[in-house]
CSV table of C-alpha atoms and ligand atoms in Angstrom, one decimal:
chain,number,residue,atom,x,y,z
A,1,UNK,CA,67.2,5.1,29.1
A,2,UNK,CA,69.0,2.0,30.0
A,3,UNK,CA,68.9,-1.6,28.7
A,4,UNK,CA,70.1,-4.5,30.7
A,5,UNK,CA,70.3,-7.6,28.5
A,6,UNK,CA,70.8,-11.2,29.3
A,7,UNK,CA,70.5,-10.8,33.1
A,8,UNK,CA,69.1,-13.4,35.4
A,9,UNK,CA,66.4,-12.3,37.8
A,10,UNK,CA,64.7,-14.0,40.7
A,11,UNK,CA,61.2,-15.2,39.9
A,12,UNK,CA,59.9,-16.7,43.2
A,13,UNK,CA,62.9,-19.0,44.0
A,14,UNK,CA,64.5,-19.5,40.6
A,15,UNK,CA,66.6,-17.5,38.3
A,16,UNK,CA,65.1,-16.6,34.9
A,17,UNK,CA,67.1,-15.0,32.1
A,18,UNK,CA,65.5,-11.7,30.8
A,19,UNK,CA,66.0,-8.1,29.6
A,20,UNK,CA,65.2,-5.0,31.6
A,21,UNK,CA,64.6,-1.5,30.2
A,22,UNK,CA,64.2,1.7,32.1
A,23,UNK,CA,62.3,4.8,31.0
A,24,UNK,CA,63.4,8.5,30.9
A,25,UNK,CA,62.2,9.1,34.5
A,26,UNK,CA,64.4,6.3,35.9
A,27,UNK,CA,61.7,3.8,36.5
A,28,UNK,CA,61.6,0.2,35.2
A,29,UNK,CA,59.6,0.3,31.9
A,30,UNK,CA,59.7,-3.3,30.9
A,31,UNK,CA,61.0,-6.7,31.9
A,32,UNK,CA,60.8,-9.3,29.1
A,33,UNK,CA,62.2,-12.7,28.1
A,34,UNK,CA,62.3,-11.5,24.5
A,35,UNK,CA,64.3,-8.6,23.1
A,36,UNK,CA,63.1,-5.1,24.0
A,37,UNK,CA,63.1,-2.5,21.2
A,38,UNK,CA,63.6,1.2,21.6
A,39,UNK,CA,66.5,3.7,21.6
A,40,UNK,CA,68.8,3.5,24.6
A,41,UNK,CA,71.5,5.9,26.0
A,42,UNK,CA,73.2,3.0,27.6
A,43,UNK,CA,73.2,-0.8,27.1
A,44,UNK,CA,74.8,-3.3,29.5
A,45,UNK,CA,75.3,-6.9,28.5
A,46,UNK,CA,74.8,-8.8,31.8
A,47,UNK,CA,75.8,-12.3,30.7
A,48,UNK,CA,76.7,-14.4,33.7
A,49,UNK,CA,75.4,-11.8,36.2
A,50,UNK,CA,72.3,-11.9,38.4
A,51,UNK,CA,70.2,-8.7,38.6
A,52,UNK,CA,68.8,-8.0,42.1
A,53,UNK,CA,66.9,-5.0,43.4
A,54,UNK,CA,69.1,-2.2,44.7
A,55,UNK,CA,69.3,-2.9,48.4
A,56,UNK,CA,67.8,-0.8,51.1
A,57,UNK,CA,69.9,-0.3,54.3
A,58,UNK,CA,67.5,1.1,56.9
A,59,UNK,CA,70.1,1.9,59.6
A,60,UNK,CA,73.3,3.9,59.0
A,61,UNK,CA,75.2,6.7,60.7
A,62,UNK,CA,76.9,8.9,58.2
A,63,UNK,CA,78.0,11.5,60.8
A,64,UNK,CA,77.1,14.5,58.7
A,65,UNK,CA,76.7,17.2,59.9
A,66,UNK,CA,78.9,17.4,62.9
A,67,UNK,CA,81.5,14.6,62.7
A,68,UNK,CA,82.7,14.6,59.1
A,69,UNK,CA,86.2,13.4,60.0
A,70,UNK,CA,84.5,10.0,60.7
A,71,UNK,CA,82.3,10.0,57.6
A,72,UNK,CA,80.4,12.5,55.5
A,73,UNK,CA,77.2,12.1,53.4
A,74,UNK,CA,79.2,11.7,50.2
A,75,UNK,CA,81.7,9.0,51.4
A,76,UNK,CA,78.9,7.2,53.2
A,77,UNK,CA,76.6,7.0,50.2
A,78,UNK,CA,79.5,6.2,47.9
A,79,UNK,CA,80.4,3.3,50.1
A,80,UNK,CA,76.7,2.2,50.0
A,81,UNK,CA,76.7,2.1,46.2
A,82,UNK,CA,80.0,0.2,46.1
A,83,UNK,CA,78.4,-2.4,48.3
A,84,UNK,CA,75.1,-2.8,46.3
A,85,UNK,CA,73.0,-0.6,48.5
A,86,UNK,CA,71.0,2.1,46.6
A,87,UNK,CA,68.9,3.5,49.4
A,88,UNK,CA,69.9,4.3,53.0
A,89,UNK,CA,68.1,5.7,56.0
A,90,UNK,CA,70.4,7.9,58.1
A,91,UNK,CA,70.2,8.1,61.9
A,92,UNK,CA,69.8,11.3,63.9
A,93,UNK,CA,72.5,10.9,66.5
A,94,UNK,CA,74.6,13.6,64.9
A,95,UNK,CA,76.6,16.1,67.0
A,96,UNK,CA,74.4,17.9,67.8
A,97,UNK,CA,71.5,15.5,67.4
A,98,UNK,CA,68.7,16.0,64.8
A,99,UNK,CA,66.0,16.6,67.3
A,100,UNK,CA,64.8,20.2,66.4
A,101,UNK,CA,63.1,21.5,63.3
A,102,UNK,CA,66.0,23.9,62.6
A,103,UNK,CA,68.6,21.1,62.6
A,104,UNK,CA,66.4,18.9,60.5
A,105,UNK,CA,66.0,21.6,57.9
A,106,UNK,CA,69.8,22.2,57.8
A,107,UNK,CA,70.5,18.5,57.5
A,108,UNK,CA,68.0,18.1,54.6
A,109,UNK,CA,69.6,21.0,52.7
A,110,UNK,CA,73.1,19.7,53.3
A,111,UNK,CA,72.6,16.0,52.4
A,112,UNK,CA,70.8,17.0,49.1
A,113,UNK,CA,74.1,18.4,47.9
A,114,UNK,CA,76.2,15.4,48.8
A,115,UNK,CA,74.3,12.2,48.4
A,116,UNK,CA,75.1,9.8,45.6
A,117,UNK,CA,72.6,7.1,46.6
A,118,UNK,CA,68.9,7.7,47.5
A,119,UNK,CA,68.1,8.4,51.1
A,120,UNK,CA,65.8,9.2,53.9
A,121,UNK,CA,66.4,10.5,57.4
A,122,UNK,CA,65.4,9.7,61.0
A,123,UNK,CA,64.3,12.3,63.5
A,124,UNK,CA,65.6,12.0,67.1
A,125,UNK,CA,63.2,11.7,70.1
A,126,UNK,CA,64.2,13.5,73.3
A,127,UNK,CA,62.3,13.4,76.7
A,128,UNK,CA,60.7,16.7,75.9
A,129,UNK,CA,60.3,17.0,72.1
A,130,UNK,CA,57.0,15.2,71.5
A,131,UNK,CA,55.3,18.1,69.8
A,132,UNK,CA,58.4,18.9,67.7
A,133,UNK,CA,58.6,15.2,66.5
A,134,UNK,CA,54.9,15.3,65.5
A,135,UNK,CA,55.7,18.4,63.4
A,136,UNK,CA,59.0,17.0,62.1
A,137,UNK,CA,57.4,13.9,60.5
A,138,UNK,CA,55.5,16.1,58.2
A,139,UNK,CA,58.8,16.8,56.4
A,140,UNK,CA,58.9,14.2,53.5
A,141,UNK,CA,62.6,13.5,54.3
A,142,UNK,CA,61.7,11.9,57.6
A,143,UNK,CA,60.9,8.2,57.4
A,144,UNK,CA,60.9,7.3,61.1
A,145,UNK,CA,61.5,8.6,64.6
A,146,UNK,CA,64.4,7.1,66.6
A,147,UNK,CA,64.2,6.5,70.3
A,148,UNK,CA,67.2,5.5,72.4
A,149,UNK,CA,66.0,3.8,75.5
A,150,UNK,CA,69.7,3.0,76.3
A,151,UNK,CA,72.6,5.4,75.8
A,152,UNK,CA,74.8,4.8,72.8
A,153,UNK,CA,76.9,7.2,70.6
A,154,UNK,CA,75.6,10.7,70.9
A,155,UNK,CA,73.3,12.3,73.6
A,156,UNK,CA,69.9,11.0,72.5
A,157,UNK,CA,68.3,9.2,75.4
A,158,UNK,CA,64.9,8.7,76.9
A,159,UNK,CA,65.4,7.3,80.4
A,160,UNK,CA,61.8,7.3,81.6
A,161,UNK,CA,59.2,5.1,79.9
A,162,UNK,CA,56.6,7.9,80.5
A,163,UNK,CA,58.4,10.2,78.1
A,164,UNK,CA,58.5,7.3,75.5
A,165,UNK,CA,54.8,6.7,76.0
A,166,UNK,CA,54.1,10.4,75.3
A,167,UNK,CA,55.9,10.1,72.0
A,168,UNK,CA,53.8,6.9,71.2
A,169,UNK,CA,50.6,8.7,71.8
A,170,UNK,CA,51.5,11.9,70.0
A,171,UNK,CA,52.8,10.2,66.8
A,172,UNK,CA,50.3,8.7,64.3
A,173,UNK,CA,49.9,4.9,64.9
A,174,UNK,CA,51.1,4.1,61.4
A,175,UNK,CA,54.3,6.2,61.5
A,176,UNK,CA,57.5,4.1,62.1
A,177,UNK,CA,59.1,4.4,65.5
A,178,UNK,CA,62.4,2.7,65.9
A,179,UNK,CA,64.0,1.8,69.2
A,180,UNK,CA,67.5,1.2,70.5
A,181,UNK,CA,66.4,-1.2,73.3
A,182,UNK,CA,69.0,-1.6,76.1
A,183,UNK,CA,68.1,-0.9,79.7
A,184,UNK,CA,69.9,2.2,80.8
A,185,UNK,CA,69.7,1.4,84.5
A,186,UNK,CA,71.3,-2.0,84.1
A,187,UNK,CA,74.0,-0.4,81.9
A,188,UNK,CA,74.8,2.2,84.4
A,189,UNK,CA,74.9,-0.1,87.4
A,190,UNK,CA,77.2,-2.5,85.8
A,191,UNK,CA,79.4,0.2,84.2
A,192,UNK,CA,80.1,1.7,87.7
A,193,UNK,CA,80.8,-1.7,89.2
A,194,UNK,CA,83.3,-2.7,86.5
A,195,UNK,CA,84.9,0.7,86.3
A,196,UNK,CA,85.7,0.5,90.1
A,197,UNK,CA,87.3,-2.8,89.6
A,198,UNK,CA,89.3,-2.0,86.5
A,199,UNK,CA,89.9,1.6,85.5
A,200,UNK,CA,91.4,0.7,82.1
A,201,UNK,CA,88.8,-1.9,81.2
A,202,UNK,CA,88.7,-4.4,78.3
A,203,UNK,CA,86.2,-5.3,75.6
A,204,UNK,CA,85.4,-8.6,77.3
A,205,UNK,CA,83.2,-6.6,79.7
A,206,UNK,CA,81.0,-5.3,76.9
A,207,UNK,CA,78.7,-8.4,76.7
A,208,UNK,CA,78.5,-8.4,80.5
A,209,UNK,CA,77.7,-4.7,81.0
A,210,UNK,CA,75.3,-4.7,78.1
A,211,UNK,CA,74.2,-8.3,78.7
A,212,UNK,CA,71.5,-10.2,76.8
A,213,UNK,CA,69.3,-9.6,79.9
A,214,UNK,CA,69.8,-5.8,79.6
A,215,UNK,CA,68.5,-6.0,76.0
A,216,UNK,CA,65.6,-8.3,76.9
A,217,UNK,CA,64.4,-6.1,79.7
A,218,UNK,CA,64.2,-3.1,77.3
A,219,UNK,CA,62.7,-5.0,74.4
A,220,UNK,CA,60.0,-6.3,76.7
A,221,UNK,CA,59.3,-2.8,78.1
A,222,UNK,CA,59.2,-1.5,74.5
A,223,UNK,CA,56.7,-4.1,73.3
A,224,UNK,CA,54.6,-3.6,76.3
A,225,UNK,CA,54.4,0.1,75.8
A,226,UNK,CA,53.5,-0.1,72.2
A,227,UNK,CA,50.9,-2.8,72.7
A,228,UNK,CA,49.2,-0.5,75.3
A,229,UNK,CA,49.4,2.4,72.8
A,230,UNK,CA,47.8,0.2,70.1
A,231,UNK,CA,50.6,0.7,67.6
A,232,UNK,CA,53.7,-1.0,66.2
A,233,UNK,CA,57.4,-0.5,66.7
A,234,UNK,CA,60.6,-1.4,64.9
A,235,UNK,CA,63.3,-3.0,67.1
A,236,UNK,CA,66.8,-2.0,66.0
A,237,UNK,CA,69.7,-4.4,66.0
A,238,UNK,CA,68.3,-7.4,67.9
A,239,UNK,CA,71.2,-9.8,68.7
A,240,UNK,CA,70.0,-12.4,71.2
A,241,UNK,CA,67.7,-15.4,71.4
A,242,UNK,CA,65.8,-13.7,74.3
A,243,UNK,CA,64.9,-10.7,72.2
A,244,UNK,CA,63.7,-12.8,69.4
A,245,UNK,CA,61.5,-14.9,71.7
A,246,UNK,CA,59.9,-11.8,73.3
A,247,UNK,CA,59.2,-10.2,69.9
A,248,UNK,CA,57.8,-13.4,68.5
A,249,UNK,CA,55.3,-13.6,71.4
A,250,UNK,CA,54.1,-10.0,70.8
A,251,UNK,CA,53.9,-10.6,67.0
A,252,UNK,CA,51.9,-13.8,67.5
A,253,UNK,CA,49.6,-11.7,69.8
A,254,UNK,CA,48.9,-9.4,66.9
A,255,UNK,CA,51.2,-6.4,67.9
A,256,UNK,CA,52.9,-5.2,64.7
A,257,UNK,CA,56.5,-5.3,65.8
A,258,UNK,CA,59.2,-5.4,63.2
A,259,UNK,CA,62.6,-6.8,63.9
A,260,UNK,CA,66.0,-5.9,62.5
A,261,UNK,CA,69.3,-7.7,62.9
A,262,UNK,CA,72.7,-6.5,61.8
A,263,UNK,CA,75.5,-8.1,59.8
A,264,UNK,CA,78.2,-7.8,62.5
A,265,UNK,CA,76.0,-9.7,64.9
A,266,UNK,CA,75.6,-12.5,62.3
A,267,UNK,CA,79.2,-12.9,61.4
A,268,UNK,CA,81.1,-12.0,64.6
A,269,UNK,CA,80.9,-13.3,68.1
A,270,UNK,CA,82.2,-12.1,71.5
A,271,UNK,CA,85.0,-14.5,70.9
A,272,UNK,CA,86.0,-12.4,67.9
A,273,UNK,CA,85.8,-9.2,70.0
A,274,UNK,CA,88.7,-10.5,72.1
A,275,UNK,CA,90.9,-10.4,69.0
A,276,UNK,CA,89.4,-7.2,67.6
A,277,UNK,CA,89.7,-5.3,70.9
A,278,UNK,CA,87.7,-2.0,70.7
A,279,UNK,CA,87.2,-2.5,66.9
A,280,UNK,CA,84.7,-5.1,68.1
A,281,UNK,CA,83.1,-2.7,70.6
A,282,UNK,CA,79.6,-2.1,69.4
A,283,UNK,CA,76.1,-1.6,70.9
A,284,UNK,CA,74.5,-4.0,71.4
A,285,UNK,CA,77.7,-6.1,71.9
A,286,UNK,CA,79.0,-9.0,69.9
A,287,UNK,CA,77.3,-12.0,71.5
A,288,UNK,CA,77.9,-15.6,72.4
A,289,UNK,CA,78.1,-18.3,69.8
A,290,UNK,CA,74.8,-19.7,71.1
A,291,UNK,CA,73.0,-16.3,70.6
A,292,UNK,CA,74.5,-15.9,67.1
A,293,UNK,CA,73.5,-19.5,66.2
A,294,UNK,CA,69.9,-18.8,67.4
A,295,UNK,CA,69.6,-15.7,65.3
A,296,UNK,CA,70.8,-17.6,62.2
A,297,UNK,CA,68.4,-20.4,63.1
A,298,UNK,CA,65.4,-17.9,63.0
A,299,UNK,CA,66.8,-16.1,60.0
A,300,UNK,CA,66.7,-19.3,57.9
A,301,UNK,CA,63.1,-20.1,58.7
A,302,UNK,CA,60.5,-19.3,56.0
A,303,UNK,CA,58.3,-17.7,58.7
A,304,UNK,CA,60.8,-15.9,60.7
A,305,UNK,CA,60.2,-13.3,63.4
A,306,UNK,CA,63.1,-11.3,61.8
A,307,UNK,CA,62.0,-8.8,59.1
A,308,UNK,CA,65.2,-7.2,57.9
A,309,UNK,CA,69.0,-6.9,58.0
A,310,UNK,CA,70.7,-3.6,58.4
A,311,UNK,CA,74.4,-2.6,58.7
A,312,UNK,CA,74.1,-0.2,61.5
A,313,UNK,CA,77.1,1.4,59.8
A,314,UNK,CA,78.8,3.3,62.6
A,315,UNK,CA,82.2,4.6,61.7
A,316,UNK,CA,84.7,5.8,64.3
A,317,UNK,CA,88.3,6.7,63.7
A,318,UNK,CA,91.2,4.4,64.5
A,319,UNK,CA,92.5,7.0,66.9
A,320,UNK,CA,89.3,6.8,68.9
A,321,UNK,CA,89.2,3.0,68.9
A,322,UNK,CA,92.8,2.9,70.1
A,323,UNK,CA,91.8,4.5,73.4
A,324,UNK,CA,91.1,2.4,76.6
A,325,UNK,CA,87.9,0.4,76.6
A,326,UNK,CA,86.0,2.9,78.7
A,327,UNK,CA,86.8,5.8,76.4
A,328,UNK,CA,86.6,4.1,73.0
A,329,UNK,CA,83.3,4.8,71.2
A,330,UNK,CA,81.0,1.9,70.2
A,331,UNK,CA,80.2,1.1,66.6
A,332,UNK,CA,81.5,-0.7,63.5
A,333,UNK,CA,81.4,0.4,59.8
A,334,UNK,CA,79.6,-2.0,57.5
A,335,UNK,CA,77.4,-0.4,54.8
A,336,UNK,CA,79.6,-1.6,52.0
A,337,UNK,CA,79.8,-5.2,53.2
A,338,UNK,CA,76.2,-6.0,54.3
A,339,UNK,CA,75.2,-7.2,50.8
A,340,UNK,CA,78.4,-9.1,49.9
A,341,UNK,CA,78.3,-10.9,53.3
A,342,UNK,CA,74.6,-11.8,52.9
A,343,UNK,CA,75.1,-13.0,49.3
A,344,UNK,CA,78.0,-15.1,50.5
A,345,UNK,CA,75.7,-16.6,53.2
A,346,UNK,CA,73.1,-17.3,50.5
A,347,UNK,CA,75.8,-18.9,48.4
A,348,UNK,CA,76.6,-21.2,51.3
A,349,UNK,CA,72.9,-22.0,51.8
A,350,UNK,CA,72.6,-20.4,55.2
A,351,UNK,CA,69.5,-18.6,53.7
A,352,UNK,CA,68.1,-18.6,50.2
A,353,UNK,CA,68.8,-15.9,47.7
A,354,UNK,CA,65.1,-15.0,47.8
A,355,UNK,CA,65.2,-14.6,51.6
A,356,UNK,CA,68.4,-12.5,51.3
A,357,UNK,CA,66.5,-10.1,48.9
A,358,UNK,CA,63.5,-9.9,51.3
A,359,UNK,CA,65.7,-9.1,54.3
A,360,UNK,CA,68.0,-6.6,52.6
A,361,UNK,CA,65.6,-4.9,50.1
A,362,UNK,CA,61.9,-5.7,50.0
A,363,UNK,CA,61.1,-5.8,53.7
A,364,UNK,CA,63.0,-2.7,54.7
A,365,UNK,CA,61.2,-0.8,51.8
A,366,UNK,CA,57.9,-2.0,53.0
A,367,UNK,CA,58.5,-1.3,56.7
A,368,UNK,CA,59.7,2.2,56.1
A,369,UNK,CA,57.2,3.2,53.5
A,370,UNK,CA,59.4,3.3,50.3
A,371,UNK,CA,56.8,2.2,47.7
A,372,UNK,CA,59.2,2.6,44.7
A,373,UNK,CA,62.1,0.7,46.2
A,374,UNK,CA,63.2,-2.9,46.9
A,375,UNK,CA,61.7,-4.8,44.0
A,376,UNK,CA,62.5,-5.3,40.4
A,377,UNK,CA,59.1,-4.8,38.7
A,378,UNK,CA,57.5,-2.5,36.2
A,379,UNK,CA,56.9,1.0,37.6
A,380,UNK,CA,59.5,0.7,40.4
A,381,UNK,CA,62.6,2.8,40.5
A,382,UNK,CA,65.3,1.3,38.2
A,383,UNK,CA,67.6,0.6,41.1
A,384,UNK,CA,69.3,-2.6,40.2
A,385,UNK,CA,72.6,-4.4,41.2
A,386,UNK,CA,74.4,-6.8,39.0
A,387,UNK,CA,76.2,-9.4,41.0
A,388,UNK,CA,78.5,-12.2,40.2
A,389,UNK,CA,77.7,-15.1,42.5
A,390,UNK,CA,80.7,-17.1,41.5
A,391,UNK,CA,83.5,-14.6,41.9
A,392,UNK,CA,85.4,-14.8,45.1
A,393,UNK,CA,86.8,-11.7,46.7
A,394,UNK,CA,88.8,-10.9,49.7
A,395,UNK,CA,87.6,-8.0,51.9
A,396,UNK,CA,90.3,-5.4,52.0
A,397,UNK,CA,90.4,-2.0,53.8
A,398,UNK,CA,91.7,-0.3,50.7
A,399,UNK,CA,88.5,-1.1,48.8
A,400,UNK,CA,86.3,0.4,51.5
A,401,UNK,CA,85.1,3.9,50.5
A,402,UNK,CA,84.1,4.8,54.1
A,403,UNK,CA,86.4,7.2,55.9
A,404,UNK,CA,86.7,4.8,58.8
A,405,UNK,CA,89.8,3.2,57.4
A,406,UNK,CA,89.2,-0.1,59.0
A,407,UNK,CA,86.8,-3.0,58.9
A,408,UNK,CA,86.3,-5.9,61.4
A,409,UNK,CA,85.8,-8.2,58.3
A,410,UNK,CA,89.3,-7.6,56.8
A,411,UNK,CA,90.7,-10.7,55.1
A,412,UNK,CA,87.4,-12.6,54.8
A,413,UNK,CA,86.9,-14.5,51.6
A,414,UNK,CA,83.4,-13.8,50.2
A,415,UNK,CA,81.9,-15.7,47.2
A,416,UNK,CA,79.8,-12.9,45.6
A,417,UNK,CA,80.8,-9.6,44.2
A,418,UNK,CA,78.8,-6.5,43.3
A,419,UNK,CA,79.9,-5.8,39.8
A,420,UNK,CA,77.7,-2.9,39.0
A,421,UNK,CA,75.1,-0.7,40.8
A,422,UNK,CA,72.4,1.1,38.9
A,423,UNK,CA,70.4,4.0,40.5
A,424,UNK,CA,67.3,5.4,38.8
A,425,UNK,CA,68.4,3.9,35.5
A,426,UNK,CA,71.9,5.3,35.6
A,427,UNK,CA,75.2,3.5,36.2
A,428,UNK,CA,76.1,4.6,39.7
A,429,UNK,CA,79.0,2.2,40.4
A,430,UNK,CA,81.0,0.4,37.7
A,431,UNK,CA,82.8,-2.1,39.8
A,432,UNK,CA,85.6,0.3,40.6
A,433,UNK,CA,84.4,3.8,40.8
A,434,UNK,CA,81.3,5.8,41.7
A,435,UNK,CA,80.0,7.3,38.5
A,436,UNK,CA,77.5,9.8,39.8
A,437,UNK,CA,78.2,13.4,40.9
A,438,UNK,CA,77.5,14.7,44.4
A,439,UNK,CA,73.8,15.4,44.7
A,440,UNK,CA,72.7,12.9,42.1
A,441,UNK,CA,71.3,10.7,45.0
A,442,UNK,CA,67.7,11.7,45.7
A,443,UNK,CA,65.4,11.9,48.6
A,444,UNK,CA,63.4,8.6,48.3
A,445,UNK,CA,59.6,8.9,47.7
A,446,UNK,CA,57.7,8.3,50.9
A,447,UNK,CA,54.5,6.3,50.6
B,501,NCD,C1,76.0,3.7,66.9
B,501,NCD,C2,76.9,4.9,66.6
B,501,NCD,O1,78.1,5.0,66.8
B,501,NCD,O2,76.3,5.9,66.1
B,501,NCD,N1,76.9,2.8,67.7
B,501,NCD,C3,76.7,1.5,67.9
B,501,NCD,O3,77.5,0.9,68.6
B,501,NCD,N2,75.8,0.8,67.2
B,501,NCD,C4,74.8,4.1,67.7
B,501,NCD,C5,73.8,3.0,67.8
B,501,NCD,O4,73.3,2.5,66.8
B,501,NCD,O5,73.4,2.6,68.9
B,502,ZN,ZN1,71.5,1.6,68.3
B,503,ZN,ZN1,87.7,-18.5,67.4
B,504,ZN,ZN1,72.8,2.5,65.0
């Protein structure tokens, strides 16, 4: 049992000083402005620190099993903890992809032994596996089905809308389906054209080949398909004004679409990609200043079409990124920096602290059916981060626990630091080191 004393917590929009105690099952037992009595195994004086819910990252690629040279489930979840994230949902585009029941079972057994933060998994949709997916979601480890309508890292791809529609009609209407929405025909057409012109290529092509229109076409097709199937959908990594406009229209029309944006699309532009080279190659691409500004504009609104912020943590090795543009894989690491970046944004009044918490914890927990996560309240899991909103820190590669060994945010000054991370009432990260053993991260409860 843990006692956090003198911490400030968010009540509506203001910070209120209080004490928080957890019980022996790792839940929040009591929150009180006056002293809490009882015997505690551990007490932390949180003077000067703000207590926020342990954050939920609904979109990461930890590469395990299959590509553990890039990341594994231990380093990925350790990196999450160090960045204030206590629950992650891991994508199925492993090598090979998690699109059969046997591979799902193997992955569930493997991650159990390695995780240091709480987790859930995605199951991968293929053109043929509708029946399998309907069976797979009965496994309590599966929180959503992932559909790639455009090709990205890995071989998961559904090219024909009819195969997507079959998934939509086979899966229960309330079960989350998440879509990588980029139009595969457009991507192919433009890739061929540009490859002919320039066999080496350069990252400047990325936002042309995978243009905002390419994303808009696919988001529109996705929303159209789900509205006809009388169900909702979650749009992954939206990055343009056009996508936000389309989704807003469907939302206003009553279609339960939820919308995710990613930190790299908020803090980097196509202009930065020129300096970053292939380290700035990511799907969807880094966008124009105008698109980035539109996303921020929507994000800052009280009634925003955007529901949550993910990292889309997608590590690749330096060696892979150093290849020519055409060969280099797409994706940037970011699970450890999502929370610091968004806290810094809140510090600079780009959004409020309450919005930050909604986008990074409360909303992802609601969308993906994590009833014990994302909120500091009695009965919820005692997943809490203690942050210093005044401390300035510089992003350094050496501090990143990911195996990637690089970050596109290197050298950035961020005002906000995650001082401690608590998972299920236990100190999980003490500001320097991960304090839990492999396997102490648990499968999150699915509601
Ligand atoms: C992701 C990856 O590498 O797994 N890459 C990326 O550019 N975002 C896949 C994905 O999310 O599309
Ligand atoms: Zn994607
Ligand atoms: Zn510039
Ligand atoms: Zn992704």
